[in-house]
Coordinates of N, CA and C in Angstrom, one line a residue:
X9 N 0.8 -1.2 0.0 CA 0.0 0.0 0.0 C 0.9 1.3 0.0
X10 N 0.3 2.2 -0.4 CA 1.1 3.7 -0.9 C 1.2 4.1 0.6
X11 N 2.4 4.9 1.0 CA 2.7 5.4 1.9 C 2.2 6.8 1.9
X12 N 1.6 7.2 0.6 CA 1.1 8.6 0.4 C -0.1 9.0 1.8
X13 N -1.1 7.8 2.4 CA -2.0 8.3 2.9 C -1.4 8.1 4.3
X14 N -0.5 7.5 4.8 CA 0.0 7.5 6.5 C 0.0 9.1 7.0
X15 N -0.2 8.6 8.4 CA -0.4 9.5 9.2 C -0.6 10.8 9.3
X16 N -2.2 10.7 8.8 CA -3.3 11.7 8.7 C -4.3 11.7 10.2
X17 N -3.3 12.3 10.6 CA -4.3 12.4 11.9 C -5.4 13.1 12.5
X18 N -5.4 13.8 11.9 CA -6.8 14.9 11.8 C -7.7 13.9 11.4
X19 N -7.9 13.2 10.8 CA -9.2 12.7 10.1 C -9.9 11.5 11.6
X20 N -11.2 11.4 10.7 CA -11.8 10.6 11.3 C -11.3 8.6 11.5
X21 N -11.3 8.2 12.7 CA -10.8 6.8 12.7 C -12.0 5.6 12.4
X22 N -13.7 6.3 12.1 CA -14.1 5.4 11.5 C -14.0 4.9 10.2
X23 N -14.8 3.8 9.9 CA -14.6 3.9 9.0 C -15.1 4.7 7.6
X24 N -14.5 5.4 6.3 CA -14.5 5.8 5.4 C -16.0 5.6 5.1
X25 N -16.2 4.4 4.8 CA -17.9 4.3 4.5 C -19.0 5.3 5.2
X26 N -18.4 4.5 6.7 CA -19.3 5.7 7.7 C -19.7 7.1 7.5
X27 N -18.5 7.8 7.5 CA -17.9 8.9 7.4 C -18.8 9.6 6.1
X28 N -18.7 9.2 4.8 CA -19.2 9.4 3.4 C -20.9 9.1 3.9
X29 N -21.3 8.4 4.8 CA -23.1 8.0 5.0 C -23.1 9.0 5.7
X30 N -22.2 10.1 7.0 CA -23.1 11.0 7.6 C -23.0 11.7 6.6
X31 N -22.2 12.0 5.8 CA -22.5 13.2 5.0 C -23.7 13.5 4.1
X32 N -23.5 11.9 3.8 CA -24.7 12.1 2.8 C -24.3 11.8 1.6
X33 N -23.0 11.3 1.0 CA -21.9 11.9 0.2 C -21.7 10.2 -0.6
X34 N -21.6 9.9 -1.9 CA -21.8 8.9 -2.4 C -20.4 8.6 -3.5
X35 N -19.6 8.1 -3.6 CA -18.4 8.2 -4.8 C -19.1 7.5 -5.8
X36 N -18.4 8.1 -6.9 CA -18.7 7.3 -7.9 C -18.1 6.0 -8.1
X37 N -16.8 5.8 -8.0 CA -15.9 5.0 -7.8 C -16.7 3.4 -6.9
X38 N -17.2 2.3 -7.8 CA -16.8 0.9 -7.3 C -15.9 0.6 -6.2
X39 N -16.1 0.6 -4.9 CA -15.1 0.5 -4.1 C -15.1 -0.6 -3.4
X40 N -14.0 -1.7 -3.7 CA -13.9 -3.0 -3.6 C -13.7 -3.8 -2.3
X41 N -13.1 -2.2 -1.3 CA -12.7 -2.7 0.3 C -13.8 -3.0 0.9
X42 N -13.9 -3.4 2.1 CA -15.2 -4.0 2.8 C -15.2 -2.8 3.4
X43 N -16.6 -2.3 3.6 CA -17.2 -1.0 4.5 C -16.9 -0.8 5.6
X44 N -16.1 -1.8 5.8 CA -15.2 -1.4 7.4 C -14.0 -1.1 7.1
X45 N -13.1 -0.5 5.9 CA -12.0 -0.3 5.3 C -12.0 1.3 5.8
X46 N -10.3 1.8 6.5 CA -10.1 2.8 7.2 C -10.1 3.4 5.8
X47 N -9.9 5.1 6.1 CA -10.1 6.2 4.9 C -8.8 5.5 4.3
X48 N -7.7 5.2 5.0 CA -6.4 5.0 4.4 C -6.7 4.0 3.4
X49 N -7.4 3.1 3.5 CA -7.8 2.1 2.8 C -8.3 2.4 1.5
X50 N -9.2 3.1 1.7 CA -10.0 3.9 0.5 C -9.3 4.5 -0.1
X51 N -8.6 5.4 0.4 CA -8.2 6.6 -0.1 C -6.9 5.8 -1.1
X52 N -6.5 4.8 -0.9 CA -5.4 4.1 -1.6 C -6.1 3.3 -2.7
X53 N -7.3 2.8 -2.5 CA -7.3 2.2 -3.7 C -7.7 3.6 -4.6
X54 N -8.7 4.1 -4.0 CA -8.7 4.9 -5.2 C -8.0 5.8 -6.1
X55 N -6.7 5.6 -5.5 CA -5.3 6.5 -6.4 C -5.0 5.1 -6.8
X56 N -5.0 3.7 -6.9 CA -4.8 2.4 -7.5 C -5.4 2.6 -8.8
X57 N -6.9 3.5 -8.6 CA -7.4 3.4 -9.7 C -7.7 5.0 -10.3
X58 N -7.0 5.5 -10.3 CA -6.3 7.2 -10.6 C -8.0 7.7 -10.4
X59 N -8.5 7.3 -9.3 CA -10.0 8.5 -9.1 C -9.9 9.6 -8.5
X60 N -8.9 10.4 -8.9 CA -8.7 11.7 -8.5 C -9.9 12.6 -8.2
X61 N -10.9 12.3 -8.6 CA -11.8 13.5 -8.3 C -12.4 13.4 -7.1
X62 N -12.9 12.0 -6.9 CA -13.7 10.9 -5.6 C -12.6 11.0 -4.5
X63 N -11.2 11.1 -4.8 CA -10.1 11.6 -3.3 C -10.3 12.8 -3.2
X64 N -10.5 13.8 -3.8 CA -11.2 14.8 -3.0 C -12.2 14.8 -2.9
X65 N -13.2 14.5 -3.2 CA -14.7 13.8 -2.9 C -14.6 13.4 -1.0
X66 N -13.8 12.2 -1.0 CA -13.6 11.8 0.3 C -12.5 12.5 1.4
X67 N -11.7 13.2 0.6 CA -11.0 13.8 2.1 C -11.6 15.3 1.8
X68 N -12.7 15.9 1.5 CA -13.5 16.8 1.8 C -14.3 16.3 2.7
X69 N -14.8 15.0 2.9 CA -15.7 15.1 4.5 C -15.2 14.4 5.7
X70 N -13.7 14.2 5.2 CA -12.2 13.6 6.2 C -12.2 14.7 7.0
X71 N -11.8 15.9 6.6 CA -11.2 17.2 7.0 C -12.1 17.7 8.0
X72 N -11.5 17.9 9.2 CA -12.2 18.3 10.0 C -12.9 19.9 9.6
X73 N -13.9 20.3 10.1 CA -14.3 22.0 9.5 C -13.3 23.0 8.9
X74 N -12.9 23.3 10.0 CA -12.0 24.5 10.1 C -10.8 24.3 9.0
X75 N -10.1 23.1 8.9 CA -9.4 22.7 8.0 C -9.8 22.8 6.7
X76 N -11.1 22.0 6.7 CA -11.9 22.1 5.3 C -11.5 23.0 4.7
X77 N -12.4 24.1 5.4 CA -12.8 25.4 5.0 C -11.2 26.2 4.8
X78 N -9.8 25.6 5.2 CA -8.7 26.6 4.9 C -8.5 25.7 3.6
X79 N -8.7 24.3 3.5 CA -8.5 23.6 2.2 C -9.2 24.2 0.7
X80 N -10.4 24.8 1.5 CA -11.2 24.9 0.1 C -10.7 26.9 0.1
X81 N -10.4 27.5 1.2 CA -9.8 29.2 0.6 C -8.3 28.7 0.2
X82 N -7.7 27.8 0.1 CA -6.4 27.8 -0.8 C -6.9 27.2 -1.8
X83 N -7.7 26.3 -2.2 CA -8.0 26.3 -3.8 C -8.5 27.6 -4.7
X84 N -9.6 28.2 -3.9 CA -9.3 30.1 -4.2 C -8.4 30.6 -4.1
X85 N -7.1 30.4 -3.6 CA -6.0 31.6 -3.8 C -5.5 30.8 -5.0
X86 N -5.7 29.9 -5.3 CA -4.8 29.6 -6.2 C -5.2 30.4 -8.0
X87 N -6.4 30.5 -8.3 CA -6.2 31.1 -9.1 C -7.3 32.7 -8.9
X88 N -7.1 32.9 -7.6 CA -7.8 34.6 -7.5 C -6.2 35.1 -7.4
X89 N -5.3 34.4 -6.6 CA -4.0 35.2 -6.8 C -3.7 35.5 -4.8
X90 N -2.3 36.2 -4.4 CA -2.2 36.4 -3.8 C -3.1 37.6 -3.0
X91 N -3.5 37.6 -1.5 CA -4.4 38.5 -1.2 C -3.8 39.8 -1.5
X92 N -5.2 40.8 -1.6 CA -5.2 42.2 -1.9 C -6.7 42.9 -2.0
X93 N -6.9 44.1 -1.9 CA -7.9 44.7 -1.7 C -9.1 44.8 -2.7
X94 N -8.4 44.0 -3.8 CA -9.7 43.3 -4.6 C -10.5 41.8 -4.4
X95 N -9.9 41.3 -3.5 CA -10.2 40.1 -2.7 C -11.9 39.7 -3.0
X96 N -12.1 39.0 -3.0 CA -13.9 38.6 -3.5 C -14.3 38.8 -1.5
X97 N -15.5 39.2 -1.3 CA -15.3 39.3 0.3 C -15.8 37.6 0.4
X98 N -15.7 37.0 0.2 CA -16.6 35.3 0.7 C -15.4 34.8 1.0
X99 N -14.1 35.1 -0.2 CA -13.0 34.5 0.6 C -12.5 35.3 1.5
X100 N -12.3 36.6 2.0 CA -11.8 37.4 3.2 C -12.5 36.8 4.0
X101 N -13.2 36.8 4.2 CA -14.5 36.5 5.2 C -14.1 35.0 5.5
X102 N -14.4 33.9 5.0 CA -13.8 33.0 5.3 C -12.5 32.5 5.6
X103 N -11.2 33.2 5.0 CA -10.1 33.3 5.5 C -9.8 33.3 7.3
X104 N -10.6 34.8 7.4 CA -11.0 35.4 8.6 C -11.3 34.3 9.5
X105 N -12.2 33.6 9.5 CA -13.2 33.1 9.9 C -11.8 31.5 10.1
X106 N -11.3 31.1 9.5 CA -10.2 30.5 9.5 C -9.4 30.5 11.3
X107 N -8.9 31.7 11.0 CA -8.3 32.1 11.7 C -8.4 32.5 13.1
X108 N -9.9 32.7 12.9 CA -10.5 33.1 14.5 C -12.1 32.8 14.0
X109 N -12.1 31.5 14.4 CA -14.0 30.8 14.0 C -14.7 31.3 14.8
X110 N -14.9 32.8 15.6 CA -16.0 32.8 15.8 C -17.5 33.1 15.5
X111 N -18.2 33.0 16.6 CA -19.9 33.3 15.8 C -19.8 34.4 14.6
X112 N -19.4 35.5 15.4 CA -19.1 36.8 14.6 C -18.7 36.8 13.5
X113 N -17.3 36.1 12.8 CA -16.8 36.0 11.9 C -17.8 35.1 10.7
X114 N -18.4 33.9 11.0 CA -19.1 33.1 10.6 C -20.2 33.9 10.2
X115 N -21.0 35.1 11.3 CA -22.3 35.9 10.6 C -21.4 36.5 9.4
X116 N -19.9 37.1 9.2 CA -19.8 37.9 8.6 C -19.3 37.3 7.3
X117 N -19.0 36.1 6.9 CA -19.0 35.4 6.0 C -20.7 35.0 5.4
X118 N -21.3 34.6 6.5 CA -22.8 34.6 5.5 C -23.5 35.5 5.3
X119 N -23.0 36.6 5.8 CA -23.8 38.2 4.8 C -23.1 38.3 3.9
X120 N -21.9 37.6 3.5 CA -21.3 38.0 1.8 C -21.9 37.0 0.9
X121 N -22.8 36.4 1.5 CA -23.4 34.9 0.6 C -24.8 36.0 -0.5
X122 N -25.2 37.1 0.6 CA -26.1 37.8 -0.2 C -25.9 39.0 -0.8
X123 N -24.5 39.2 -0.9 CA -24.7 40.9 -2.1 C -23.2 39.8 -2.9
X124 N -22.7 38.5 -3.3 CA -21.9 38.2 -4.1 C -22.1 38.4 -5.4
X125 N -21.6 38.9 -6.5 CA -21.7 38.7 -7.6 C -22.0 37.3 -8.0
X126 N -23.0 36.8 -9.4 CA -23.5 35.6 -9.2 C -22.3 34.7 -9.9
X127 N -20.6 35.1 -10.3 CA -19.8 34.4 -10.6 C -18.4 34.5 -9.8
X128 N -19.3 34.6 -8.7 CA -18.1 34.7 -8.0 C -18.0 32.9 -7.0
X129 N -17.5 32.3 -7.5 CA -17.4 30.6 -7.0 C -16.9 31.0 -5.8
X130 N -16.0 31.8 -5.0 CA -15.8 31.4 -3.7 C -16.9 31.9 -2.5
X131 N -17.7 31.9 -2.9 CA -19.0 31.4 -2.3 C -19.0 30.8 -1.8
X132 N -18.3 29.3 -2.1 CA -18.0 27.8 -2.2 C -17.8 28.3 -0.3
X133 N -16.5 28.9 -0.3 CA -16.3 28.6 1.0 C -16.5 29.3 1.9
X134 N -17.4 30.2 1.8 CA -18.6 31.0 3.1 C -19.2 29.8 3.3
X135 N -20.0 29.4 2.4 CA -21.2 28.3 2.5 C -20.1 26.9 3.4
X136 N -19.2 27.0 2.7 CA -18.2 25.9 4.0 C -18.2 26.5 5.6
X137 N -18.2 27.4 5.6 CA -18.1 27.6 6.5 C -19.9 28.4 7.7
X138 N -20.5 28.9 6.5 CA -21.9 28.9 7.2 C -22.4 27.5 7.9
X139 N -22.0 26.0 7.6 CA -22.6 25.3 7.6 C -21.4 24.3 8.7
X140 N -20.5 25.3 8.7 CA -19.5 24.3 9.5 C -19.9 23.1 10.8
X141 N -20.7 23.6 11.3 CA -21.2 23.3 12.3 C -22.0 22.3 12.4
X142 N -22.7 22.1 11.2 CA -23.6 21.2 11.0 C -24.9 22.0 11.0
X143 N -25.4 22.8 11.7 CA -26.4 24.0 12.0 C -26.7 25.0 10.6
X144 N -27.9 25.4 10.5 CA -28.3 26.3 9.6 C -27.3 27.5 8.9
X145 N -26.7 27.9 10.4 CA -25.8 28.9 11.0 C -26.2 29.8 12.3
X146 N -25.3 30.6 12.6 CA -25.1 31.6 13.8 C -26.7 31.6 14.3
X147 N -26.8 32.1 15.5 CA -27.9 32.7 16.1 C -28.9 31.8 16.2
X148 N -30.0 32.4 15.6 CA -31.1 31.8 15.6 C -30.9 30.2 14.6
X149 N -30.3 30.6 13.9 CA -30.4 29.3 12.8 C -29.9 28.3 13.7
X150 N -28.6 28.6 14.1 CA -28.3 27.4 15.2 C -29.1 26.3 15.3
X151 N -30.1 26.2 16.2 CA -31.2 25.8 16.2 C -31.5 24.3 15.2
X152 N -31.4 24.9 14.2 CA -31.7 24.0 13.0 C -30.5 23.4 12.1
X153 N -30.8 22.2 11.9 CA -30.1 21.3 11.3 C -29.7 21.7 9.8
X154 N -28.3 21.6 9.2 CA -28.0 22.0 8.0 C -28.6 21.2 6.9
X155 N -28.6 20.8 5.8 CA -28.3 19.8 4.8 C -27.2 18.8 5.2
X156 N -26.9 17.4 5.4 CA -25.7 16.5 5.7 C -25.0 16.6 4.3
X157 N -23.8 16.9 4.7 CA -22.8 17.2 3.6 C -22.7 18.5 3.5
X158 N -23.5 19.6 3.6 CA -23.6 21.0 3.0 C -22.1 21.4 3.2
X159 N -21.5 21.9 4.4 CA -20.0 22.1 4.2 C -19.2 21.1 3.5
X160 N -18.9 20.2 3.4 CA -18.1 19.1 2.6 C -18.4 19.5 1.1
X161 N -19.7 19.4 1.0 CA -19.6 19.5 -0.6 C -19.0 20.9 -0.9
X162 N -19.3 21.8 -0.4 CA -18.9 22.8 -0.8 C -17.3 23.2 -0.7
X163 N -16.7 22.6 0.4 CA -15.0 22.7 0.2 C -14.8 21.9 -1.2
X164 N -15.1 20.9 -1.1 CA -15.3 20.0 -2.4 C -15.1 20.5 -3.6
X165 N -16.6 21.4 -4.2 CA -16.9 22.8 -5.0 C -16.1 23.4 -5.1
X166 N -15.3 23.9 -4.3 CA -14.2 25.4 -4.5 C -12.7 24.5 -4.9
X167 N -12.9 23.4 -4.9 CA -11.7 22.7 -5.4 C -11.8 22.1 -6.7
X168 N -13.1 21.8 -7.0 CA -12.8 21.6 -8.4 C -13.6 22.9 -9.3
X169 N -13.7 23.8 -8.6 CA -13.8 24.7 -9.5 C -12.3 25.5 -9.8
X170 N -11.4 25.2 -8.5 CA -10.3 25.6 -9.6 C -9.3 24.8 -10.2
X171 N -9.7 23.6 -10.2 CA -8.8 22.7 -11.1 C -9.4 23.4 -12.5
X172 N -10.9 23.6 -12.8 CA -11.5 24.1 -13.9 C -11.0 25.7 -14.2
X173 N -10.9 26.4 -13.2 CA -9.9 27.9 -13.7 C -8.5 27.5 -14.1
X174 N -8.1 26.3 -13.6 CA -6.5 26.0 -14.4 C -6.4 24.7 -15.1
X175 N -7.7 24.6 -15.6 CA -7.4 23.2 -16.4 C -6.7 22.9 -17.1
X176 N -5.6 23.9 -17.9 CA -4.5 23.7 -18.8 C -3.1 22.9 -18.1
X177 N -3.5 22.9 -16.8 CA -2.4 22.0 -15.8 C -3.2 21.0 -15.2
X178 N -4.5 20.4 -15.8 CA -5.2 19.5 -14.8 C -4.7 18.3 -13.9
X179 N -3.7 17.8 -14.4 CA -3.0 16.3 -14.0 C -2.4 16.8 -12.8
X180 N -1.8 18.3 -13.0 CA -0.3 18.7 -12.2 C -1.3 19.3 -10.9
X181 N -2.4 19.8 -11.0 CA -3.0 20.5 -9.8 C -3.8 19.4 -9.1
X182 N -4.3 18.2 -9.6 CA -5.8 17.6 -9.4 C -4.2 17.1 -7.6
X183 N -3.0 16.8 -8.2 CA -2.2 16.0 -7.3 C -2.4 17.5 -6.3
X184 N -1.9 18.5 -6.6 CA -1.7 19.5 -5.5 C -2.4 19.4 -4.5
X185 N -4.0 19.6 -5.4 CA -5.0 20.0 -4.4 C -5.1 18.4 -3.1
X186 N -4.8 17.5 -4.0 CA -4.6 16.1 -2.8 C -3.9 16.1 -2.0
X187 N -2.5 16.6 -2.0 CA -1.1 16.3 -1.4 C -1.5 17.7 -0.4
X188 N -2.2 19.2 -0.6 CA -2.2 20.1 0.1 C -3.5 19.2 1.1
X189 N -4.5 18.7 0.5 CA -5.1 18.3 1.8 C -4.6 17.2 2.3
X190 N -3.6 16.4 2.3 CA -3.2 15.6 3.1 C -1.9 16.0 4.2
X191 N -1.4 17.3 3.5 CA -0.3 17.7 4.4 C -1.8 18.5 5.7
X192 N -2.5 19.2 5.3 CA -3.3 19.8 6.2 C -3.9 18.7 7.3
X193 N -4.3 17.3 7.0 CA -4.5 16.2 7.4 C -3.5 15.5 8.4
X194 N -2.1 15.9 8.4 CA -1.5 15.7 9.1 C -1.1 16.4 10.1
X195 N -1.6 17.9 9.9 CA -1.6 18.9 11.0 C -1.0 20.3 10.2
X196 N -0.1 20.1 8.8 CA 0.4 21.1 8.7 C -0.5 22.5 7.7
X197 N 0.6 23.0 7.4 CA -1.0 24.5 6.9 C -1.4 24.3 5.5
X198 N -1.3 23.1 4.4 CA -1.3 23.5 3.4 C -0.4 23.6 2.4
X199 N 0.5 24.5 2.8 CA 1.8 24.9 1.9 C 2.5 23.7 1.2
X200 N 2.1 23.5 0.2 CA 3.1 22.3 -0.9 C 3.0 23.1 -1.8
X201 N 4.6 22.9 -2.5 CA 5.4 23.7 -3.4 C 5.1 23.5 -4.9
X202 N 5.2 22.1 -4.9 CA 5.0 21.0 -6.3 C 4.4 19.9 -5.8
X203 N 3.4 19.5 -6.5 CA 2.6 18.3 -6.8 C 3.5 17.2 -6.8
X204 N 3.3 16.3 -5.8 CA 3.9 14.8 -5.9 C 4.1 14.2 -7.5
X205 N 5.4 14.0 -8.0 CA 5.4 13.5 -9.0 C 4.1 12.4 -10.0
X206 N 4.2 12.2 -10.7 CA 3.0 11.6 -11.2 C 3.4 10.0 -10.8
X207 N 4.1 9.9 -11.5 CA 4.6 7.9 -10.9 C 4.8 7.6 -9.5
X208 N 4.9 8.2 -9.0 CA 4.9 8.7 -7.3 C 3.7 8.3 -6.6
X209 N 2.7 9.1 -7.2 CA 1.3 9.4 -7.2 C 0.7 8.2 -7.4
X210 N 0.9 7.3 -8.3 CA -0.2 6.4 -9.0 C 0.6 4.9 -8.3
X211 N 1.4 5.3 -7.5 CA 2.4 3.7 -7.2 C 1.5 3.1 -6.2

């Protein structure tokens, strides 16, 4: 087995199946391990069988929240660019919100959900983060139960929407965006330089 998926300790220690049932969250991917197969499990055969899209499928509802949601505002920097005062507010706002998750920050990422431009994709990760919780959101919504999956899919969303703002590197990013959530999975922030070689990748 690929040494790629060891010691991801952030993630959940049930099993993968489980994990994909609270969400709600279905791969496409034939998956041949028995439903008591750890994520490591999973997450290996499916780079056996290059299902790059379904590994981020599944370590989008691996990732704990907060992580998520820094997973899915670094697939927005990657092609909005380094921050600056043209920044979309959904990703400030959830950056923010990163950084210091409180109630406050969380209202102030879902009031950018309603004056966004209607092409502005990092939306993706307000809505990651309105929903972080599992809850409607803040305050009163509290209260009420989100959609299962609603944050997952949506870190999810903001990742392959920018493999699609840089499709002209599809093969070289689909690894980034993997290798960045599994360094974040191990505790670190994200930061990978270059995408795990491709033979590397597929071993």
């Amino acid at each position: 087995m690929s040494d790629r998926f060891k010691g991801l300790t952030k993630i959940p220690q049930e099993p993968a199946a489980k994990v994909l049932s609270l969400a709600n969250v279905r791969l496409d991917t034939l998956i041949e391990a028995p439903a008591s197969a750890s994520a490591e499990v999973v997450l290996a055969e499916l780079q056996s069988k290059e299902q790059w899209i379904d590994i981020l499928l599944l370590l989008s509802t691996l990732l704990p929240a907060r992580e998520r949601v820094w997973w899915a505002c670094l697939a927005a920097r990657d092609y909005i660019g380094p921050k600056s005062h043209k920044d979309p507010p959904s990703l400030a706002a959830s950056e923010a919100w990163v950084f210091d998750p409180t109630e406050e920050n969380r209202e102030t990422a879902r009031a950018t959900l309603d004056h966004a431009y209607v092409d502005d994709d990092t939306v993706n990760c307000a809505v990651a983060v309105l929903y972080s919780d599992g809850t409607l959101g803040p305050g009163d919504l509290a209260e009420y139960p989100a959609p299962a999956g609603a944050s997952e899919l949506a870190a999810f969303a903001m990742n392959v929407v920018a493999l699609g703002e840089l499709s002209d590197k599809f093969d070289a990013h689909v690894q980034l965006l993997i290798d960045r959530a599994l360094d974040i999975a191990r505790g670190g922030n994200g930061t990978i330089s270059e995408p795990m070689p491709e033979e590397e990748a597929s071993a």
